[in-house]
Every structure is written in C-alpha cells, then in structure tokens.
Coordinates of C-alpha atoms and ligand atoms in Angstrom, one line a residue:
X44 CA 32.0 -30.1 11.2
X45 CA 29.4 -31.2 8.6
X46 CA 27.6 -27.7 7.1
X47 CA 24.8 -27.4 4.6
X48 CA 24.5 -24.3 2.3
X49 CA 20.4 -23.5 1.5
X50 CA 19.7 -21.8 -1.8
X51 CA 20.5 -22.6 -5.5
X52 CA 21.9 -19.2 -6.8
X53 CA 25.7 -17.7 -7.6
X54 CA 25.2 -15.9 -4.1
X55 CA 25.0 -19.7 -2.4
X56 CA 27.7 -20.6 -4.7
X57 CA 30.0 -18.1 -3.7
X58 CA 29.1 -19.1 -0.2
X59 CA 29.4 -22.7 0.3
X60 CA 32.8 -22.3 -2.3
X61 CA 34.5 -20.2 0.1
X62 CA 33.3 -22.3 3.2
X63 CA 34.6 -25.3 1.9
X64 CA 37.9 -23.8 2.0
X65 CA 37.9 -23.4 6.2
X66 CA 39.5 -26.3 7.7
X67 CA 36.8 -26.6 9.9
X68 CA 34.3 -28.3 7.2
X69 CA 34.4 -32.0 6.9
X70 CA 31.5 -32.3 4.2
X71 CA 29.5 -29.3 2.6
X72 CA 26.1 -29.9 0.7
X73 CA 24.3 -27.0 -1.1
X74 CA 20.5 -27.7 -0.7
X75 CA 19.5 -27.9 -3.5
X76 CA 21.9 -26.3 -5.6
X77 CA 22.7 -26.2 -9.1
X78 CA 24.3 -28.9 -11.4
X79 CA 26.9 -26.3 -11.9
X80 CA 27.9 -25.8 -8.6
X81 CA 28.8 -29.9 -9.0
X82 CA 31.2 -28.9 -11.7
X83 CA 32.9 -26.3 -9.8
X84 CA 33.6 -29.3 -6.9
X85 CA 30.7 -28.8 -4.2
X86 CA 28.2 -31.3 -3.8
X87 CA 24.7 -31.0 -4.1
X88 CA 21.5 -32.6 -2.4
X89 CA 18.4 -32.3 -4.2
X90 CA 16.4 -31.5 -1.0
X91 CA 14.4 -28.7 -0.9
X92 CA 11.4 -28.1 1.7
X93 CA 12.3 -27.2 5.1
X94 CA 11.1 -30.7 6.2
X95 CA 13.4 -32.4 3.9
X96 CA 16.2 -30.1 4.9
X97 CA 15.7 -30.6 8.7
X98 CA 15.8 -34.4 8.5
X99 CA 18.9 -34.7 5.9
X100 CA 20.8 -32.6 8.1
X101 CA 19.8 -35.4 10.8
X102 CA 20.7 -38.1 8.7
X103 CA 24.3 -36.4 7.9
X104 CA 25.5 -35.2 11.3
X105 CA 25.3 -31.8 10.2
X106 CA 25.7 -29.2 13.0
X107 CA 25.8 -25.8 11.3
X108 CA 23.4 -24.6 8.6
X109 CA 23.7 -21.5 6.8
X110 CA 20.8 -20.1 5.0
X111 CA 21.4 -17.8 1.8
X112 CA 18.0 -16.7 0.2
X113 CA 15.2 -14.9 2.2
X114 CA 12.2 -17.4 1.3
X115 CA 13.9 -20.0 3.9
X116 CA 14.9 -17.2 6.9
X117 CA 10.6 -16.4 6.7
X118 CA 10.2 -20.0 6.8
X119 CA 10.2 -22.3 9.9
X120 CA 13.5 -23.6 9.1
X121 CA 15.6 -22.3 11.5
X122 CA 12.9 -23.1 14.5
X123 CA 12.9 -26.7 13.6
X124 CA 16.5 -27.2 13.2
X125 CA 17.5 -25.1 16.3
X126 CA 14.7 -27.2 18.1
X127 CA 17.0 -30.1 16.8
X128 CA 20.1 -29.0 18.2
X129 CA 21.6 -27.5 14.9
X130 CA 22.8 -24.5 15.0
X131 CA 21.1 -22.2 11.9
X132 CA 23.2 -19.1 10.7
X133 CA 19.9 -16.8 9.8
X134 CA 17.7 -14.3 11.8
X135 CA 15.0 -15.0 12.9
X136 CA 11.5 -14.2 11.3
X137 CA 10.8 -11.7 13.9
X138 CA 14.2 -9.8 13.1
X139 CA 13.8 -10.3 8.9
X140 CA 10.9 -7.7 8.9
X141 CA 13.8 -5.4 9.1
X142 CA 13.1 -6.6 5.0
X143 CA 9.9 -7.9 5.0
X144 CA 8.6 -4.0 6.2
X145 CA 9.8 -1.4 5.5
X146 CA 7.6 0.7 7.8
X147 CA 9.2 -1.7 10.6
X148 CA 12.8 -1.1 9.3
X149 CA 12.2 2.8 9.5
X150 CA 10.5 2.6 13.0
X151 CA 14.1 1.2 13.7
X152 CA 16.4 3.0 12.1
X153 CA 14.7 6.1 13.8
X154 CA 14.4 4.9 17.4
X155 CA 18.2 4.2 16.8
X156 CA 19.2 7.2 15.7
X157 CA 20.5 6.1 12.4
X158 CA 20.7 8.7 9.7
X159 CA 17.9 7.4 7.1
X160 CA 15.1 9.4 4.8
X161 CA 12.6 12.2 6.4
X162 CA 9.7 10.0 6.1
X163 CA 5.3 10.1 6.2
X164 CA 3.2 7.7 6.9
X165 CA -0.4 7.0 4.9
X166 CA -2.7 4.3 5.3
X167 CA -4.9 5.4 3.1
X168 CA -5.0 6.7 -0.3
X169 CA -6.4 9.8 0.3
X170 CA -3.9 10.9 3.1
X171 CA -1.0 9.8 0.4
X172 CA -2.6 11.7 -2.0
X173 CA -3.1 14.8 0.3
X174 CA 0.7 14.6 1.5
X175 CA 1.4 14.1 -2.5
X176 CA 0.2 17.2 -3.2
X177 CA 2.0 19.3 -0.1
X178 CA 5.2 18.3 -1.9
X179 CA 7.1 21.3 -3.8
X180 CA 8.6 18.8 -6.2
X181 CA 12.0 20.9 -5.8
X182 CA 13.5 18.1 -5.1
X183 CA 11.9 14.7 -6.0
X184 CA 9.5 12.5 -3.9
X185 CA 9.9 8.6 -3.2
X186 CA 6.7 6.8 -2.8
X187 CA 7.0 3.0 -1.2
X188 CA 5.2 0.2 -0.3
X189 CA 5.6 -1.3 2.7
X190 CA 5.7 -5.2 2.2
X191 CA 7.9 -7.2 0.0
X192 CA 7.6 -6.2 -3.3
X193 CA 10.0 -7.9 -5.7
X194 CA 11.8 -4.8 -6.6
X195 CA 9.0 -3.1 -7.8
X196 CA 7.4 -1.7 -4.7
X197 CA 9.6 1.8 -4.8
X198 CA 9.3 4.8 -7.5
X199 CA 10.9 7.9 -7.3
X200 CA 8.8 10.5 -8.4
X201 CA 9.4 13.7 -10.0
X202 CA 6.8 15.2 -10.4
X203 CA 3.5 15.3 -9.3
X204 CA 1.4 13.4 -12.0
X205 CA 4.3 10.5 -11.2
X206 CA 3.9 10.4 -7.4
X207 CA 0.2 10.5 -7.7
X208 CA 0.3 7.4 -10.0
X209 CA 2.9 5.6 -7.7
X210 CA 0.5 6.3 -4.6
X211 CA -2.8 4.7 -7.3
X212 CA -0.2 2.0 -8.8
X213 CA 1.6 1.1 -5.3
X214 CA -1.6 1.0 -3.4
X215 CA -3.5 -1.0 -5.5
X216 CA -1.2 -3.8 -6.3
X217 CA 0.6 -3.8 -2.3
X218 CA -2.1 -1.9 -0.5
X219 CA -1.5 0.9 2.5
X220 CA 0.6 1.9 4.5
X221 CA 2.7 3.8 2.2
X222 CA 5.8 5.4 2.8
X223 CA 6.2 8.8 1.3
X224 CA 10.0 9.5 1.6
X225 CA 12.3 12.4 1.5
X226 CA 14.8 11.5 -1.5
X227 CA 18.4 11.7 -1.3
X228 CA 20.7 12.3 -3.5
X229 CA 24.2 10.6 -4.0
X230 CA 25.9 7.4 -4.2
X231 CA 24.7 4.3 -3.2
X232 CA 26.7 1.3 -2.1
X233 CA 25.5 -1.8 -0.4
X234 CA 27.6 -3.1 3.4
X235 CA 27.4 -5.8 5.0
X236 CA 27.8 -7.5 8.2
X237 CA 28.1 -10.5 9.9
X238 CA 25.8 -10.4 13.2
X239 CA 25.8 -12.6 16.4
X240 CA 22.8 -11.1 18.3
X241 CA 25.0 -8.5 19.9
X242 CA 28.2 -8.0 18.0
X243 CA 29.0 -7.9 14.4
X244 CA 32.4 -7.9 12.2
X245 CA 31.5 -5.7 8.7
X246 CA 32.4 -8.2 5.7
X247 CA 32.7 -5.1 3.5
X248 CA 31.4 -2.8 0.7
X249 CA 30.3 -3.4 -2.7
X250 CA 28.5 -1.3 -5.8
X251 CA 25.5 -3.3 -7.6
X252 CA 23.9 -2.2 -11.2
X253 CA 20.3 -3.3 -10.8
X254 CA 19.5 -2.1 -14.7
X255 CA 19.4 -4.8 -17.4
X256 CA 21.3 -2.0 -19.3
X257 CA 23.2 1.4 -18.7
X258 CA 19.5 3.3 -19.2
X259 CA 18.7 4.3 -15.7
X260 CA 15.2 3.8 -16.9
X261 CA 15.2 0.4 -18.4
X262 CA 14.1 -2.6 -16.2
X263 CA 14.9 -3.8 -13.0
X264 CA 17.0 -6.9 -12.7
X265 CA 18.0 -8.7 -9.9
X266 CA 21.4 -7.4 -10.1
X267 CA 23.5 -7.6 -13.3
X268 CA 27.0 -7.6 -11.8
X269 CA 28.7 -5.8 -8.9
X270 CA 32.1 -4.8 -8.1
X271 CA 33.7 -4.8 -4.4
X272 CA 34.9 -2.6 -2.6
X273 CA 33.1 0.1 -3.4
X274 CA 35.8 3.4 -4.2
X275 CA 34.2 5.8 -2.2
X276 CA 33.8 5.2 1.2
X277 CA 36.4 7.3 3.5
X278 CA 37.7 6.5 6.9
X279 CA 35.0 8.4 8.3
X280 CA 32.6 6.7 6.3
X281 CA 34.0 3.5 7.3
X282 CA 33.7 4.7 11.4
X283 CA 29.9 5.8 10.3
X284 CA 29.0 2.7 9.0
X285 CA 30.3 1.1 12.1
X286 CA 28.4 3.1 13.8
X287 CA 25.0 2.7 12.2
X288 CA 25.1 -1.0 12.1
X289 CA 26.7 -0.9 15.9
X290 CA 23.2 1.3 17.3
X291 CA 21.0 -0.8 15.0
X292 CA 22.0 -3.9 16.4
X293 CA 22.1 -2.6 20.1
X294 CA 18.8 -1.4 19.5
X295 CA 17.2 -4.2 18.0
X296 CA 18.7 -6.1 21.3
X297 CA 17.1 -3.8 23.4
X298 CA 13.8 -4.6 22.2
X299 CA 14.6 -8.3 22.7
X300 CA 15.1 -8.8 19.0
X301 CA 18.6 -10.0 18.7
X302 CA 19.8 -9.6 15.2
X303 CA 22.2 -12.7 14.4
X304 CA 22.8 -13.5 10.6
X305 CA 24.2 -11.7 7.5
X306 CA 22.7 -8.1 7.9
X307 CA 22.8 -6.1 4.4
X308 CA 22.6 -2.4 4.4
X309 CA 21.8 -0.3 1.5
X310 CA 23.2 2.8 1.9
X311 CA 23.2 6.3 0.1
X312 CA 26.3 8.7 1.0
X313 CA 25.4 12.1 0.6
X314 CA 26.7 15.8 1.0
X315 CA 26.4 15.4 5.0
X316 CA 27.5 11.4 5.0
X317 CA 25.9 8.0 5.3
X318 CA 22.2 7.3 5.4
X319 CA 20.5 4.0 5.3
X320 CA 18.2 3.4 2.6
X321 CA 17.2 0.2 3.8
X322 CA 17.9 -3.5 5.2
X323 CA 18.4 -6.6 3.4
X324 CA 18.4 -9.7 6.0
X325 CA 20.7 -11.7 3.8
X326 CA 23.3 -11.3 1.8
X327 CA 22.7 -9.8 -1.7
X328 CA 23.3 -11.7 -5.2
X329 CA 25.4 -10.5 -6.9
X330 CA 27.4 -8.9 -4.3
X331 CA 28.2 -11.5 -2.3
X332 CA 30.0 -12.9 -5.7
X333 CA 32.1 -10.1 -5.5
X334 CA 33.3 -10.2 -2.2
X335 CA 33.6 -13.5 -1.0
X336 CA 36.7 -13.9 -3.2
X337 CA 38.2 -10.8 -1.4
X338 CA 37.5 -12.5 2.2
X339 CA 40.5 -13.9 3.9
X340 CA 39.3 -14.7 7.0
X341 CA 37.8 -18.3 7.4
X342 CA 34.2 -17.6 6.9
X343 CA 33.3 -21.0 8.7
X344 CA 35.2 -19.3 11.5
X345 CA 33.2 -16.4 11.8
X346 CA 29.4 -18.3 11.2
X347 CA 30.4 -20.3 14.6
X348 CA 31.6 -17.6 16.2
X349 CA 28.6 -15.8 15.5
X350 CA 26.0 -18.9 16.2
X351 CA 28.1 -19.6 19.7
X352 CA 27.7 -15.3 20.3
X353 CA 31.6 -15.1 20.2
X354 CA 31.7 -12.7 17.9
X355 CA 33.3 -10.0 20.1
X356 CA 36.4 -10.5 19.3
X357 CA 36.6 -11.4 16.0
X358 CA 38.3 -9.7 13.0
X359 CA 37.7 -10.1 9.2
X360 CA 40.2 -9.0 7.4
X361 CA 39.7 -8.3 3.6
X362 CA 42.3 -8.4 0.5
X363 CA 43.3 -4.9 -1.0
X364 CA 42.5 -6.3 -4.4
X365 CA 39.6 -5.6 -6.3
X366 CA 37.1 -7.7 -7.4
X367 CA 34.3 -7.5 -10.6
X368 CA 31.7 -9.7 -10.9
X369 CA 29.3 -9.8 -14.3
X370 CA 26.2 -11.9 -14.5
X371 CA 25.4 -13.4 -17.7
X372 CA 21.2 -13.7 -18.5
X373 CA 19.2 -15.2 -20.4
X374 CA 17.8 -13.4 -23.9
X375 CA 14.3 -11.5 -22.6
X376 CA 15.0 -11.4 -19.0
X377 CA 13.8 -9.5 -16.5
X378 CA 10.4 -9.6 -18.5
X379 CA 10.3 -13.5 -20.3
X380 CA 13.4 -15.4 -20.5
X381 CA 13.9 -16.8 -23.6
X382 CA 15.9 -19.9 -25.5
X383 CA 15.9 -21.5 -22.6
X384 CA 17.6 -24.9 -22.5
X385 CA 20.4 -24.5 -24.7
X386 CA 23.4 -26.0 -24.1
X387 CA 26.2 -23.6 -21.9
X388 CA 30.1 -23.9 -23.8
X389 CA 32.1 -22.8 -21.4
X390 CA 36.6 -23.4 -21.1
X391 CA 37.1 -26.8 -18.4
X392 CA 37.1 -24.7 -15.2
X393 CA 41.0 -25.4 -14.0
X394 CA 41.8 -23.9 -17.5
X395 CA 40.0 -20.0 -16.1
X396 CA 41.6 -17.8 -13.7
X397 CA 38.8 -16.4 -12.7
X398 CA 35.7 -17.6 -10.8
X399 CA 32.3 -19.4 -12.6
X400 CA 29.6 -18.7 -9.9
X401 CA 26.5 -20.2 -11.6
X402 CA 22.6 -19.7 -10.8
X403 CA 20.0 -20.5 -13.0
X404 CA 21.3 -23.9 -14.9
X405 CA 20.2 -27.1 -14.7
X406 CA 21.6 -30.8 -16.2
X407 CA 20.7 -32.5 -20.0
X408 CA 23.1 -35.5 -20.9
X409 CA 25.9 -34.5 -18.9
X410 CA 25.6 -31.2 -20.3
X411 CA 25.0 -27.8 -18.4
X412 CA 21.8 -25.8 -19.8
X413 CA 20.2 -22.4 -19.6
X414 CA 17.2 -22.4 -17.3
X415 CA 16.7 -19.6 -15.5
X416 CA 16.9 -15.3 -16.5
X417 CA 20.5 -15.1 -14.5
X418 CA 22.5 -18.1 -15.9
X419 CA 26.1 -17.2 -14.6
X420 CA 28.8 -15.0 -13.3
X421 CA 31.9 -14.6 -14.0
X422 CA 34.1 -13.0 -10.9
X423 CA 37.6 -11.9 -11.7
X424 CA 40.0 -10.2 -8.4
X425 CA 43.1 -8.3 -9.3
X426 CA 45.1 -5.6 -8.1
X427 CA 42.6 -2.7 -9.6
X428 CA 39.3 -2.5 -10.9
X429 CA 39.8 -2.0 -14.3
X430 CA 42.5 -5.0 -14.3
X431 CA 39.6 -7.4 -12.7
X432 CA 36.8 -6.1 -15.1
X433 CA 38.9 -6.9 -18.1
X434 CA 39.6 -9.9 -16.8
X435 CA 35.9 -10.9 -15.7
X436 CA 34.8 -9.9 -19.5
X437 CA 38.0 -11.8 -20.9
X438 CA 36.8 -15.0 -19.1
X439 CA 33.2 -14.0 -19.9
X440 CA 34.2 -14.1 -23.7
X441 CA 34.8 -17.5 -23.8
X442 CA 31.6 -18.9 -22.4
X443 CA 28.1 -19.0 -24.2
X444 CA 24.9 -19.7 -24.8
X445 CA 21.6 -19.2 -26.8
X446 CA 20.6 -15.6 -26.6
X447 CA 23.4 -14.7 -23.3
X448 CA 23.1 -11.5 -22.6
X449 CA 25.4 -9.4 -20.3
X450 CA 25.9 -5.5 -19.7
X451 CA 29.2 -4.0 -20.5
X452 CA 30.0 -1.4 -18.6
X453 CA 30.4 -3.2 -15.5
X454 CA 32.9 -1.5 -13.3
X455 CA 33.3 0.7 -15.7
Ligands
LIG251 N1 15.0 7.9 0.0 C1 15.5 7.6 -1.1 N2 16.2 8.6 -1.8 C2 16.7 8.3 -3.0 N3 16.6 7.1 -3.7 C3 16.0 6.1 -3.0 C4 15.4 6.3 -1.7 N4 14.8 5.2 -1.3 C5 15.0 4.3 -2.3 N5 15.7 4.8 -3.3 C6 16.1 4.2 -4.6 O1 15.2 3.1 -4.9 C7 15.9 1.9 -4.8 C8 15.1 0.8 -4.2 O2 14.7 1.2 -2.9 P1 14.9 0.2 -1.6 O3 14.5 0.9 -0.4 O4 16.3 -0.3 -1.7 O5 13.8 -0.9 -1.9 P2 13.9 -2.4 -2.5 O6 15.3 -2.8 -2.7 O7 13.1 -3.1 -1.5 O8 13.1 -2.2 -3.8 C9 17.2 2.2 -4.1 O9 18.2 1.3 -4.5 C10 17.5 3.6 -4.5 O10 18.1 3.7 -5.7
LIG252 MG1 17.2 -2.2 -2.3

C-alpha cells in the first residue's frame, strides 16, 4: 500500500516515521515535509495545495492518506480524494468544529453527558459583561472565544477588572458568542484516540508545557516539549476516559456526524475525576512526538482498520517505557523568530540513540537551516522519566544552532 503523510512539522514526522515501519507500506511521501525529514530516511514531495495533493496521490497509486495538521482536515481535501476512491484518515469538516467551535464542542459534550465546565453563553458584550459581574471571583472565571483563535482566544480571569478586559479584548479581536466558563482546578493532560466513525482504540496520554519558559505567565508556544504517559491517571481514570470518548463518539453518530480520525481530548482531572476541557481534531505537536515511539502496534494497521470501520476489534498496545520529548526554538519565538537561517550542527543520526523529529528547517548547500520558531525535537524513551529526559537533553546537547533555545525543566 502506497500512503502519503500531509503536513511539514515533527508531529507528521513522528507520524509518517512510525508508519513506514508497518509492513503494510510500500512507499511513504510526506507532503510537503521538511528537508530534515529526508535525512532521517522518509521521502518528501514538495506538493502542497489540496489540488496538487489529490492528483500526486493519482499519479503514485496511493490508496491511504493521512492528514496531520488541521488547515488540510477544513480544507476540501478529504472530499476530493474520497471522491477519487482514496481513502483519507481525517474527519470531516462537519465533525472538526468539535475544534473549530467551541460553543459546538460544548453543545456536545453536554448532550452527551460528558463531564466538562458549567458554562454561559453571551452574544453580546453587554450580556458578557452583565454575567461578568454576577461572578463572586471565589474561585476564578474563564472567558473564551468561540472560533479558532491560535491559542490566544482563552484567559483565565481572576478578578473582575481581568474578566471584564478578556470579555472587551476577546470580543473585539474574535467577536460574540463568548463562553464564560466555570474554571477547574487540577491537572491537565491531553488523550487521544484513534476513531472509525463508531469505534475508537485510545493511543494514550501525554503532559504538554505550552510556556516558552517555567513562568506560568510568560507566552504561549505551541508546545515546548511533552512527555508520555502522563503519571497520573488511575484505572478508574483510564475506564472514565473510555467512557467520555465512548458517549462522545456515539453521540456524535447519533446526530449523523460520524467522528473518524485522530480525536484529541484535553482534559483536566480534578477532585471528583475527569472533565473535558476541550477537543482537538488532530493529533497535537508535540505530543504525538512523545508517544508514537511508545506505540507498538502497527499504526498503518489501525488507520485501515479505521478507514474500512473495522475498528471494533482492534487493540493498541503501548510500551511501559517512558518517553520525553523537548523542542528546540528559534531565539525570539513565540513573538519574532530570530537568526534565522543559520546553519543546524547536529551528530550523523545513526550515531543518536534517541529520536531527531524536525519542524521548522529548510535546505542551503546540502546543509539543514533554521527557518521556522520550533526548529526540532529531540525524543528520548527509556525505562523512567527521568532516565528519558536526561537522555532527550544529553542528545539535545550535542545539536545547535544560532540563538536555539529550549526549556529545561521538561519532565522535570
Ligand atoms: N474551564 C477551565 N478551567 C480551568 N482552566 C481552563 C479551562 N478552560 C481552559 N483552561 C485553560 O486554558 C487553556 C486553553 O484552553 P483550551 O480550551 O484548551 O483552548 P485552546 O487550546 O483552544 O486555546 C487550557 O489548556 C487550560 O490550561
Ligand atoms: Mg487547548
């Protein structure tokens, strides 16, 4: 079978790497992916548009397509190629606004009785602001916008004078509704699943630090490492998470919106268990470094079973070990990377023990370069955390580049 990979980041690397190892893929292409990727032995296909994509997979005979960043699951990508009789691995747009809104995530996790947030509803800003101001502030308030917001559409508010700026701030830059949210308190983790429309098997846990450093305040990243699994989760966590992505999906079903792709829930657990923050429709970058090393069941396995609605009886079984993963940026990322196009050293990759996932690269005589805020990752799997993390931040030690930047307490 002849599979193509979509995306260019360390999550797609992670992905096509560990699909090339099923004995079900003939040839693999990551489209577009990164020069890097070429140097860690996939190949690459510098085709990009959903046009381009539909008609190489034509021209290659490729029957499975697996799509890892969100622009290309809203896109008509899957349509055409489904219309072409190849099967896609993605939901489909309908199903994504589990992402894309948030209102329409909460509408579902409450009609299926999953345990998420107390939440209001304002359309406009004067009903925010009047609901604003009803809150005690015992406990703090999250304010959210509903659309797509880059990471910067949810503040947690502790006091007044913060929620009422978040309702002027939010409302202004992503308009109404707004959701006005009860906050939670605890430990978050991220899960995920692998969906056919009706069944799903979980592909496990993982921790993320979204922080460009240890501050809690400081800025928003994309994700600056992640380690998996994540230590906390009990056995009768692990039969509630079943549970909530188990009535989520038989919901979604019932309303004639089969879910079918990776299915990404982030999750708080507090004092009285698990509760859904919200849903990602893809995987998430940087977890998916950190666990696809851990997965020992053959991934290209699973995607057919779950395009072909087999999934029923499928397992996915997990290694005990423990894996760290730490992204290396760029000097002025999140804000305005810096330096870049400076030349990566990095050991010949057969020399490492660990895994090189890289992102934002690109190729200058025969040289890898520094062209995007997250650069690299280094993943390292071992019998305990601590083991992998020194090992991720051994590895990590020996590559480098003008102005890399990386925290250092991943894992910690
Ligand atoms: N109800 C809540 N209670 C406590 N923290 C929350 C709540 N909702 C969101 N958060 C915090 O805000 C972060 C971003 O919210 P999330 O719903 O994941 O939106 P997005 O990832 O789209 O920005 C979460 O990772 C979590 O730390
Ligand atoms: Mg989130």
């Amino acid at each position: 079978m002849n599979i193509v990979v979509v995306g260019k980041g360390g999550r797609e690397h992670a992905l096509a790497k560990k699909l090339k190892e099923s004995p079900l893929v003939t040839d693999l292409w990551v489209c577009p992916g990164n020069p890097g990727m070429k140097e860690g032995g996939l190949t690459c296909a510098p085709v990009e548009s959903p046009e381009a994509i539909e008609k190489f997979c034509l021209e290659k005979n490729v029957s499975l397509v697996v799509i890892g960043p969100e622009a290309f699951i809203l896109s008509d990508l899957k349509e055409r190629l489904e219309e072409k009789g190849i099967y896609c691995f993605a939901p489909s747009p309908k199903a994504a606004e589990l992402e894309s809104s948030k209102l329409f995530c909460k509408g579902v996790l409450k009609a299926a009785q999953v345990p998420t947030a107390k939440c209001a509803v304002a359309y406009s800003a004067e009903v925010a602001l009047r609901s604003v101001r009803e809150h005690d502030f015992a406990e703090p308030l999250v304010v959210k916008a509903d659309g797509l917001a880059a990471g910067k559409g949810v503040w947690v508010c502790d006091s007044l004078a913060k929620a009422e700026e978040a309702v002027r701030v939010l409302g202004t830059q992503f308009g109404f509704p707004l959701l006005l949210e009860e906050c939670l308190l605890g430990q978050e983790l991220s899960a995920f699943a692998l969906c056919d429309g009706e069944d799903f098997v979980v592909l496990g846990t993982a921790c993320d630090y979204k922080r460009i450093t240890p501050d809690p305040f400081s800025a928003n990243t994309g994700g600056m490492g992640a380690y998996s699994p994540c230590e906390f989760m009990n056995p009768e966590d692990e039969a509630a998470l079943h549970s909530i992505f188990s009535k989520t999906l038989r919901y979604l079903n019932s309303q004639n919106i089969p879910y079918q792709g990776f299915l990404f829930a982030g999750l708080m657990k507090t004092a009285k268990g698990l509760y859904v923050l919200e849903y990602n429709v893809r995987m998430g970058d940087p977890e998916t470094q950190a666990l696809m090393p851990r997965l020992k069941t053959d991934l290209a396995k699973l995607i057919v079973a779950a395009v072909t609605h087999e999934l029923k009886n499928q397992r996915c079984e997990l290694s005990s070990e423990k894996a760290v993963h730490v992204v290396a940026v760029s000097q002025g990322y999140p804000q305005t990377p810096m330096l870049l196009g400076s030349p990566i050293s990095y050991p010949a990759l057969s020399t490492l023990k660990n895994q090189i996932y890289f992102a934002g690269v690109s190729e200058k005589q025969n040289h890898l370069i520094n062209t995007g805020g997250r650069v690299l990752g280094v993943t390292a799997v071992a019998p305990t955390r601590h083991e992998a993390r020194a090992l991720a931040y051994q590895d990590l030690k020996k590559i480098s580049f003008e102005g890399m930047y990386y925290r250092e307490d991943i894992a910690e």
